[in-house]
Amino acid sequence: MGVAGTVGAAALIAAAAVFLTTTDGDGSTSSHATSHDRPDRFLSLLAPGASLQTLASGFSWAEGPVYSAPLQSLLLSDVKRNTIHRLDVAFNKLTLFRNNSGCYNNPTRCKELIEPGSNGLAFDPQSGRLVACQHGERAVAFLGDAPDGSDDKVIARKYNSRRLNSPNDLAFAPNGDLYFTDPSYGLNGKESDAEREQTRNNVYFVPAKELRGILHGQQPAHPRRVTLPARHSRPNGIALDMSSEDQGRIFLSNSNSSDCFWTVCNLNRGKTTDCREFSHARNMLLLGSCDGLKVDVPNDVVWATAPGGVHALERQTGNRIGILGTGVKTGNIAIGQRDDTRVLFIAADSHIKAIDLAN
């Protein structure tokens, strides 16, 4: 593991390009190509003079970043190494936050899995507790302090009495309702794995009231399935755009490599209506797939990882504004703070990258 590593070669995106300045580990700068449809609009999303920086490197597959304002830190999963790390963004210091982040009850199985660790991370807005999607445990859980997972509190591990696939990403509504995706990427054989019990990859909803009960000793919840169009076969990244405590819109990525797109639906306490394709990244001969996404209200955009890096999509229409090229497969993103500046943190393969956003 290392911090302030060198950014790799500039990602060349096949399109007209806006060139951003990239800060390398040795303090030098290089041009970093970013494709665009509306270059002026794209540059307006970023802080003046923004540079794409590599903050840390050496992960096996970085995923699920979440920013903690009280800690002034980014927490992130290394899915293949079954760990969570903490990156202090003020001092650029990287430390191990937890071992056995997503698999611990069966050590032999944990070693056999390709991706045993935690994936998506989020903070419950009511309790402040850290919640993780756990591939190896095939569960979503409040994380405790014990390194062996003995004081984790499981939120969900089954649907209709059958084990979940491998929970991947999650999002909380302001009132504490939880939504999470459950593709099969944590199973070595994915959809054909012998351990798979669900017949499809679903999205689930757990009401805030049930989460409170779990924290007070109740049994894991019985999650409700969120209805999606049938062609949305591999729900992965998830983000909410809420107009009230429990109503708004839900965005979901479809990470099927042959059909990479995003769906948006109206949302009301776990019930979806008016689902439609929001945007797509089909037929792009670039590294990556549709994965994590976040809503950036001040900029009125949705940032979404996809082939080529991080796509900026108009929040209302889904029109692509531009692509921030990372040069590598890119898993997920988080929006946080560094000093007085908003920052887009990017989990990009073995790296954590960052770029300052317009305030």
Coordinates of C-alpha atoms in Angstrom, one line a residue:
M1 CA 0.0 0.0 0.0
G2 CA 1.1 3.5 -0.7
V3 CA -0.1 7.1 -0.7
A4 CA 0.5 9.9 -3.1
G5 CA 1.4 7.4 -5.8
T6 CA 2.1 8.3 -9.4
V7 CA -0.9 8.6 -11.7
G8 CA -0.6 6.2 -14.7
A9 CA -0.4 7.2 -18.3
A10 CA -3.1 9.6 -19.5
A11 CA -6.3 7.9 -20.5
L12 CA -6.8 8.5 -24.2
I13 CA -10.6 8.6 -24.9
A14 CA -11.6 8.4 -28.5
A15 CA -13.4 11.7 -28.9
A16 CA -12.5 15.4 -28.9
A17 CA -10.9 16.0 -25.6
V18 CA -10.6 18.6 -22.9
F19 CA -7.2 18.2 -21.2
L20 CA -7.1 18.5 -17.4
T21 CA -3.8 18.8 -15.5
T22 CA -2.9 15.7 -13.6
T23 CA -0.6 15.8 -10.6
D24 CA 1.9 12.9 -10.5
G25 CA 3.5 11.5 -7.4
D26 CA 6.8 13.3 -8.0
G27 CA 5.0 16.7 -8.2
S28 CA 5.2 16.9 -12.0
T29 CA 2.1 17.4 -14.1
S30 CA 0.8 15.8 -17.3
S31 CA -2.2 16.2 -19.5
H32 CA -5.1 13.9 -18.8
A33 CA -7.6 13.4 -21.6
T34 CA -11.3 13.8 -20.9
S35 CA -13.9 13.2 -23.6
H36 CA -16.7 15.6 -23.7
D37 CA -20.0 16.4 -25.3
R38 CA -20.3 19.9 -23.7
P39 CA -16.8 21.0 -22.6
D40 CA -17.7 24.3 -21.0
R41 CA -20.4 22.6 -18.9
F42 CA -18.0 19.8 -17.9
L43 CA -15.3 22.1 -16.8
S44 CA -17.8 24.1 -14.8
L45 CA -18.3 21.0 -12.6
L46 CA -14.7 21.1 -11.4
A47 CA -12.9 23.6 -9.2
P48 CA -10.7 26.1 -11.1
G49 CA -7.4 24.4 -12.0
A50 CA -8.5 21.0 -10.7
S51 CA -6.1 18.2 -11.1
L52 CA -6.8 14.4 -11.0
Q53 CA -4.6 13.1 -8.1
T54 CA -3.7 9.6 -7.0
L55 CA -4.0 9.6 -3.2
A56 CA -3.3 5.9 -2.5
S57 CA -2.3 2.8 -4.4
G58 CA -1.6 -0.9 -3.9
F59 CA -5.1 -2.2 -3.4
S60 CA -6.2 -5.5 -5.1
W61 CA -9.6 -4.0 -6.1
A62 CA -10.7 -0.8 -4.4
E63 CA -14.4 -0.4 -4.0
G64 CA -17.3 1.0 -2.0
P65 CA -15.8 4.4 -0.8
V66 CA -17.7 6.5 1.7
Y67 CA -16.6 9.8 3.2
S68 CA -16.8 10.4 7.0
A69 CA -17.0 14.1 7.9
P70 CA -16.3 13.4 11.7
L71 CA -13.2 11.4 10.8
Q72 CA -12.2 13.6 7.9
S73 CA -11.5 10.3 6.2
L74 CA -12.4 8.1 3.3
L75 CA -13.3 4.5 4.2
L76 CA -12.9 2.0 1.3
S77 CA -13.1 -1.7 0.8
D78 CA -10.4 -3.9 -0.8
V79 CA -12.9 -6.6 -1.9
K80 CA -10.3 -9.3 -2.8
R81 CA -8.2 -8.9 0.3
N82 CA -11.2 -8.8 2.7
T83 CA -10.3 -5.5 4.3
I84 CA -11.5 -2.0 4.9
H85 CA -8.9 0.9 4.9
R86 CA -9.1 4.4 6.2
L87 CA -7.5 7.3 4.2
D88 CA -7.1 10.5 6.3
V89 CA -7.6 13.1 3.5
A90 CA -6.2 15.9 5.6
F91 CA -2.8 14.2 6.1
N92 CA -3.1 11.7 3.3
K93 CA -2.4 8.9 5.7
L94 CA -3.6 5.3 5.0
T95 CA -4.3 2.8 7.8
L96 CA -6.0 -0.5 8.1
F97 CA -9.5 0.0 9.5
R98 CA -10.7 -3.7 9.6
N99 CA -9.7 -7.2 8.6
N100 CA -12.3 -9.8 7.7
S101 CA -14.6 -7.0 6.4
G102 CA -16.9 -9.3 4.4
C103 CA -16.1 -12.9 5.3
Y104 CA -15.2 -14.5 8.6
N105 CA -17.6 -17.3 9.7
N106 CA -16.0 -19.9 7.4
P107 CA -12.3 -19.2 7.0
T108 CA -11.7 -22.0 4.5
R109 CA -14.5 -20.6 2.2
C110 CA -13.1 -17.1 2.7
K111 CA -9.8 -18.1 1.3
E112 CA -11.4 -19.9 -1.7
L113 CA -13.5 -16.9 -2.7
I114 CA -12.1 -14.5 -5.3
E115 CA -14.0 -11.5 -3.8
P116 CA -14.7 -12.3 -0.1
G117 CA -14.6 -8.9 1.4
S118 CA -16.9 -6.0 1.9
N119 CA -18.0 -3.9 -1.1
G120 CA -20.3 -0.9 -0.7
L121 CA -20.1 1.1 2.6
A122 CA -22.5 3.7 3.9
F123 CA -23.3 5.4 7.2
D124 CA -26.8 4.9 8.7
P125 CA -28.1 8.5 8.9
Q126 CA -30.0 7.8 12.2
S127 CA -27.5 5.8 14.3
G128 CA -24.3 6.9 12.5
R129 CA -23.2 3.3 12.4
L130 CA -21.1 2.0 9.4
V131 CA -23.0 -0.5 7.3
A132 CA -21.3 -2.8 4.8
C133 CA -22.4 -5.1 1.9
Q134 CA -20.5 -8.3 2.7
H135 CA -19.7 -10.6 -0.2
G136 CA -18.5 -13.6 1.7
E137 CA -21.2 -13.5 4.4
R138 CA -23.8 -12.8 1.7
A139 CA -25.3 -10.2 4.0
V140 CA -25.7 -6.6 4.8
A141 CA -24.6 -5.7 8.3
F142 CA -23.9 -3.0 10.9
L143 CA -20.2 -3.4 11.5
G144 CA -19.0 -3.7 15.1
D145 CA -15.5 -3.3 16.6
A146 CA -14.5 -7.0 16.9
P147 CA -12.1 -8.0 14.1
D148 CA -13.7 -11.5 13.9
G149 CA -17.1 -10.0 13.1
S150 CA -18.6 -11.4 16.3
D151 CA -20.4 -8.1 17.2
D152 CA -21.6 -7.3 13.7
K153 CA -25.4 -7.0 13.6
V154 CA -26.8 -8.6 10.4
I155 CA -29.5 -6.5 8.7
A156 CA -30.4 -9.0 6.0
R157 CA -29.1 -12.3 4.8
K158 CA -32.1 -14.0 3.2
Y159 CA -35.0 -13.2 0.9
N160 CA -38.0 -15.6 0.9
S161 CA -36.0 -17.9 3.1
R162 CA -33.2 -18.2 0.6
R163 CA -29.6 -16.8 1.0
L164 CA -28.9 -13.6 -0.8
N165 CA -26.4 -13.7 -3.7
S166 CA -23.7 -11.3 -2.6
P167 CA -24.9 -7.8 -1.6
N168 CA -22.9 -5.2 -3.5
D169 CA -23.9 -1.6 -3.0
L170 CA -26.3 0.4 -0.8
A171 CA -27.9 3.8 -0.2
F172 CA -29.9 5.3 2.6
A173 CA -32.9 7.6 2.3
P174 CA -32.8 10.6 4.7
N175 CA -35.3 8.9 7.0
G176 CA -33.1 5.9 7.4
D177 CA -34.7 3.5 4.9
L178 CA -32.1 1.2 3.3
Y179 CA -31.8 0.1 -0.3
F180 CA -29.2 -2.4 -1.5
T181 CA -28.3 -4.3 -4.7
D182 CA -27.6 -8.0 -4.8
P183 CA -25.8 -9.3 -7.9
S184 CA -23.8 -12.4 -7.9
Y185 CA -20.2 -11.0 -8.2
G186 CA -19.2 -12.3 -4.8
L187 CA -19.9 -15.9 -5.9
N188 CA -17.0 -17.4 -7.8
G189 CA -19.3 -18.9 -10.4
K190 CA -21.5 -15.8 -10.4
E191 CA -25.0 -16.8 -11.8
S192 CA -24.0 -20.4 -12.4
D193 CA -22.5 -20.9 -8.9
A194 CA -23.7 -24.0 -7.1
E195 CA -24.2 -22.0 -3.9
R196 CA -26.6 -19.5 -5.5
E197 CA -30.1 -19.7 -4.1
Q198 CA -31.8 -16.7 -5.7
T199 CA -33.1 -17.0 -9.2
R200 CA -32.3 -13.5 -10.2
N201 CA -30.2 -10.5 -9.1
N202 CA -32.4 -8.1 -7.2
V203 CA -32.6 -4.8 -5.4
Y204 CA -34.0 -4.8 -1.8
F205 CA -35.6 -2.4 0.6
V206 CA -35.4 -2.4 4.5
P207 CA -37.5 0.2 6.4
A208 CA -35.8 2.3 8.9
K209 CA -38.0 1.0 11.7
E210 CA -36.6 -2.5 11.2
L211 CA -33.0 -1.3 11.3
R212 CA -33.7 0.3 14.7
G213 CA -35.0 -3.0 15.9
I214 CA -31.9 -4.8 14.8
L215 CA -29.7 -2.4 16.7
H216 CA -31.7 -3.3 19.8
G217 CA -31.3 -7.0 19.4
Q218 CA -34.0 -8.1 17.0
Q219 CA -33.4 -10.7 14.3
P220 CA -32.4 -9.8 10.8
A221 CA -35.0 -8.1 8.6
H222 CA -37.0 -9.7 5.8
P223 CA -36.1 -7.4 2.9
R224 CA -38.7 -6.4 0.3
R225 CA -37.8 -6.7 -3.3
V226 CA -37.8 -3.5 -5.3
T227 CA -39.5 -3.9 -8.7
L228 CA -37.3 -3.2 -11.7
P229 CA -37.7 -3.7 -15.5
A230 CA -36.9 -7.3 -16.4
R231 CA -34.0 -6.3 -18.7
H232 CA -32.2 -4.7 -15.7
S233 CA -30.5 -8.1 -15.1
R234 CA -27.4 -7.1 -13.1
P235 CA -28.2 -4.2 -10.7
N236 CA -25.0 -3.0 -9.2
G237 CA -24.4 0.7 -8.3
I238 CA -27.3 2.5 -6.5
A239 CA -28.0 6.2 -5.7
L240 CA -31.0 8.1 -4.4
D241 CA -32.1 11.6 -5.3
M242 CA -34.7 12.4 -2.7
S243 CA -37.3 15.2 -2.7
S244 CA -38.4 14.4 0.8
E245 CA -37.5 12.1 3.7
D246 CA -38.8 9.0 1.9
Q247 CA -39.8 9.9 -1.7
G248 CA -37.8 10.8 -4.7
R249 CA -35.9 8.9 -7.4
I250 CA -33.7 5.8 -7.4
F251 CA -30.8 5.4 -9.9
L252 CA -29.4 1.9 -10.7
S253 CA -26.6 0.8 -12.9
N254 CA -26.8 -2.4 -15.0
S255 CA -23.3 -3.9 -15.1
N256 CA -23.9 -6.5 -17.8
S257 CA -20.9 -6.0 -20.0
S258 CA -23.0 -6.5 -23.1
D259 CA -25.7 -4.1 -22.0
C260 CA -24.3 -1.3 -19.9
F261 CA -26.9 1.3 -18.9
W262 CA -28.6 3.1 -16.0
T263 CA -32.3 3.0 -14.9
V264 CA -34.1 5.7 -13.0
C265 CA -37.5 5.2 -11.3
N266 CA -39.8 7.3 -9.1
L267 CA -39.5 6.0 -5.5
N268 CA -41.9 6.0 -2.6
R269 CA -40.9 3.8 0.5
G270 CA -39.6 0.9 -1.5
K271 CA -42.2 1.1 -4.3
T272 CA -41.1 2.1 -7.8
T273 CA -43.1 3.6 -10.7
D274 CA -42.3 5.1 -14.1
C275 CA -39.0 3.3 -14.5
R276 CA -37.1 4.2 -17.7
E277 CA -33.6 4.1 -19.1
F278 CA -31.7 7.1 -17.8
S279 CA -28.6 6.8 -19.9
H280 CA -26.3 4.2 -21.4
A281 CA -22.7 3.4 -22.2
R282 CA -23.1 0.7 -24.8
N283 CA -20.6 0.0 -27.6
M284 CA -17.8 1.9 -25.9
L285 CA -14.5 0.1 -26.5
L286 CA -13.1 1.3 -23.2
L287 CA -12.1 -0.3 -19.9
G288 CA -14.8 -0.8 -17.4
S289 CA -18.5 -1.3 -17.0
C290 CA -21.5 0.5 -15.4
D291 CA -20.9 0.3 -11.7
G292 CA -21.0 2.9 -8.9
L293 CA -22.8 6.3 -9.0
K294 CA -23.5 9.3 -6.9
V295 CA -25.9 12.3 -7.2
D296 CA -24.2 15.7 -7.1
V297 CA -27.0 18.1 -6.3
P298 CA -25.0 21.3 -6.3
N299 CA -23.7 20.5 -9.8
D300 CA -27.0 19.0 -10.9
V301 CA -25.3 15.9 -12.2
V302 CA -25.0 12.2 -11.6
W303 CA -21.4 10.9 -11.5
A304 CA -21.3 7.3 -12.7
T305 CA -18.4 4.9 -13.2
A306 CA -18.5 3.2 -16.6
P307 CA -16.3 2.4 -19.6
G308 CA -13.5 5.0 -19.7
G309 CA -13.7 6.3 -16.2
V310 CA -16.3 8.5 -14.5
H311 CA -19.2 9.8 -16.6
A312 CA -20.9 13.1 -15.8
L313 CA -24.6 12.8 -16.6
E314 CA -27.2 15.6 -16.5
R315 CA -29.3 14.9 -13.4
Q316 CA -32.7 15.4 -15.0
T317 CA -32.2 14.2 -18.6
G318 CA -29.3 11.7 -18.4
N319 CA -27.5 13.4 -21.2
R320 CA -23.7 12.8 -21.1
I321 CA -21.7 15.9 -20.3
G322 CA -18.3 14.3 -20.4
I323 CA -16.0 11.5 -19.2
L324 CA -13.3 11.9 -16.6
G325 CA -10.7 9.4 -17.9
T326 CA -9.0 7.3 -15.2
G327 CA -7.0 5.0 -17.5
V328 CA -8.1 1.9 -15.6
K329 CA -11.3 0.0 -14.7
T330 CA -13.2 2.1 -12.2
G331 CA -15.5 0.7 -9.5
N332 CA -17.2 3.4 -7.4
I333 CA -17.1 7.0 -6.2
A334 CA -17.8 9.1 -3.2
I335 CA -18.3 12.8 -2.7
G336 CA -16.6 14.3 0.3
Q337 CA -14.7 17.3 1.6
R338 CA -11.0 18.4 1.8
D339 CA -10.4 21.6 3.6
D340 CA -13.3 23.8 2.3
T341 CA -13.5 22.1 -1.1
R342 CA -15.9 19.4 -2.2
V343 CA -14.0 16.4 -3.6
L344 CA -14.9 13.5 -5.9
F345 CA -13.1 10.4 -4.6
I346 CA -12.7 7.6 -7.1
A347 CA -12.0 3.9 -6.5
A348 CA -10.1 3.1 -9.7
D349 CA -8.8 -0.5 -9.8
S350 CA -5.8 -0.5 -7.4
H351 CA -5.9 3.2 -6.7
I352 CA -7.9 5.9 -4.9
K353 CA -8.0 9.0 -7.0
A354 CA -9.5 12.4 -6.3
I355 CA -10.4 15.6 -8.1
D356 CA -11.8 18.9 -6.6
L357 CA -15.4 19.8 -7.5
A358 CA -16.9 23.2 -8.0
N359 CA -18.5 24.4 -4.7

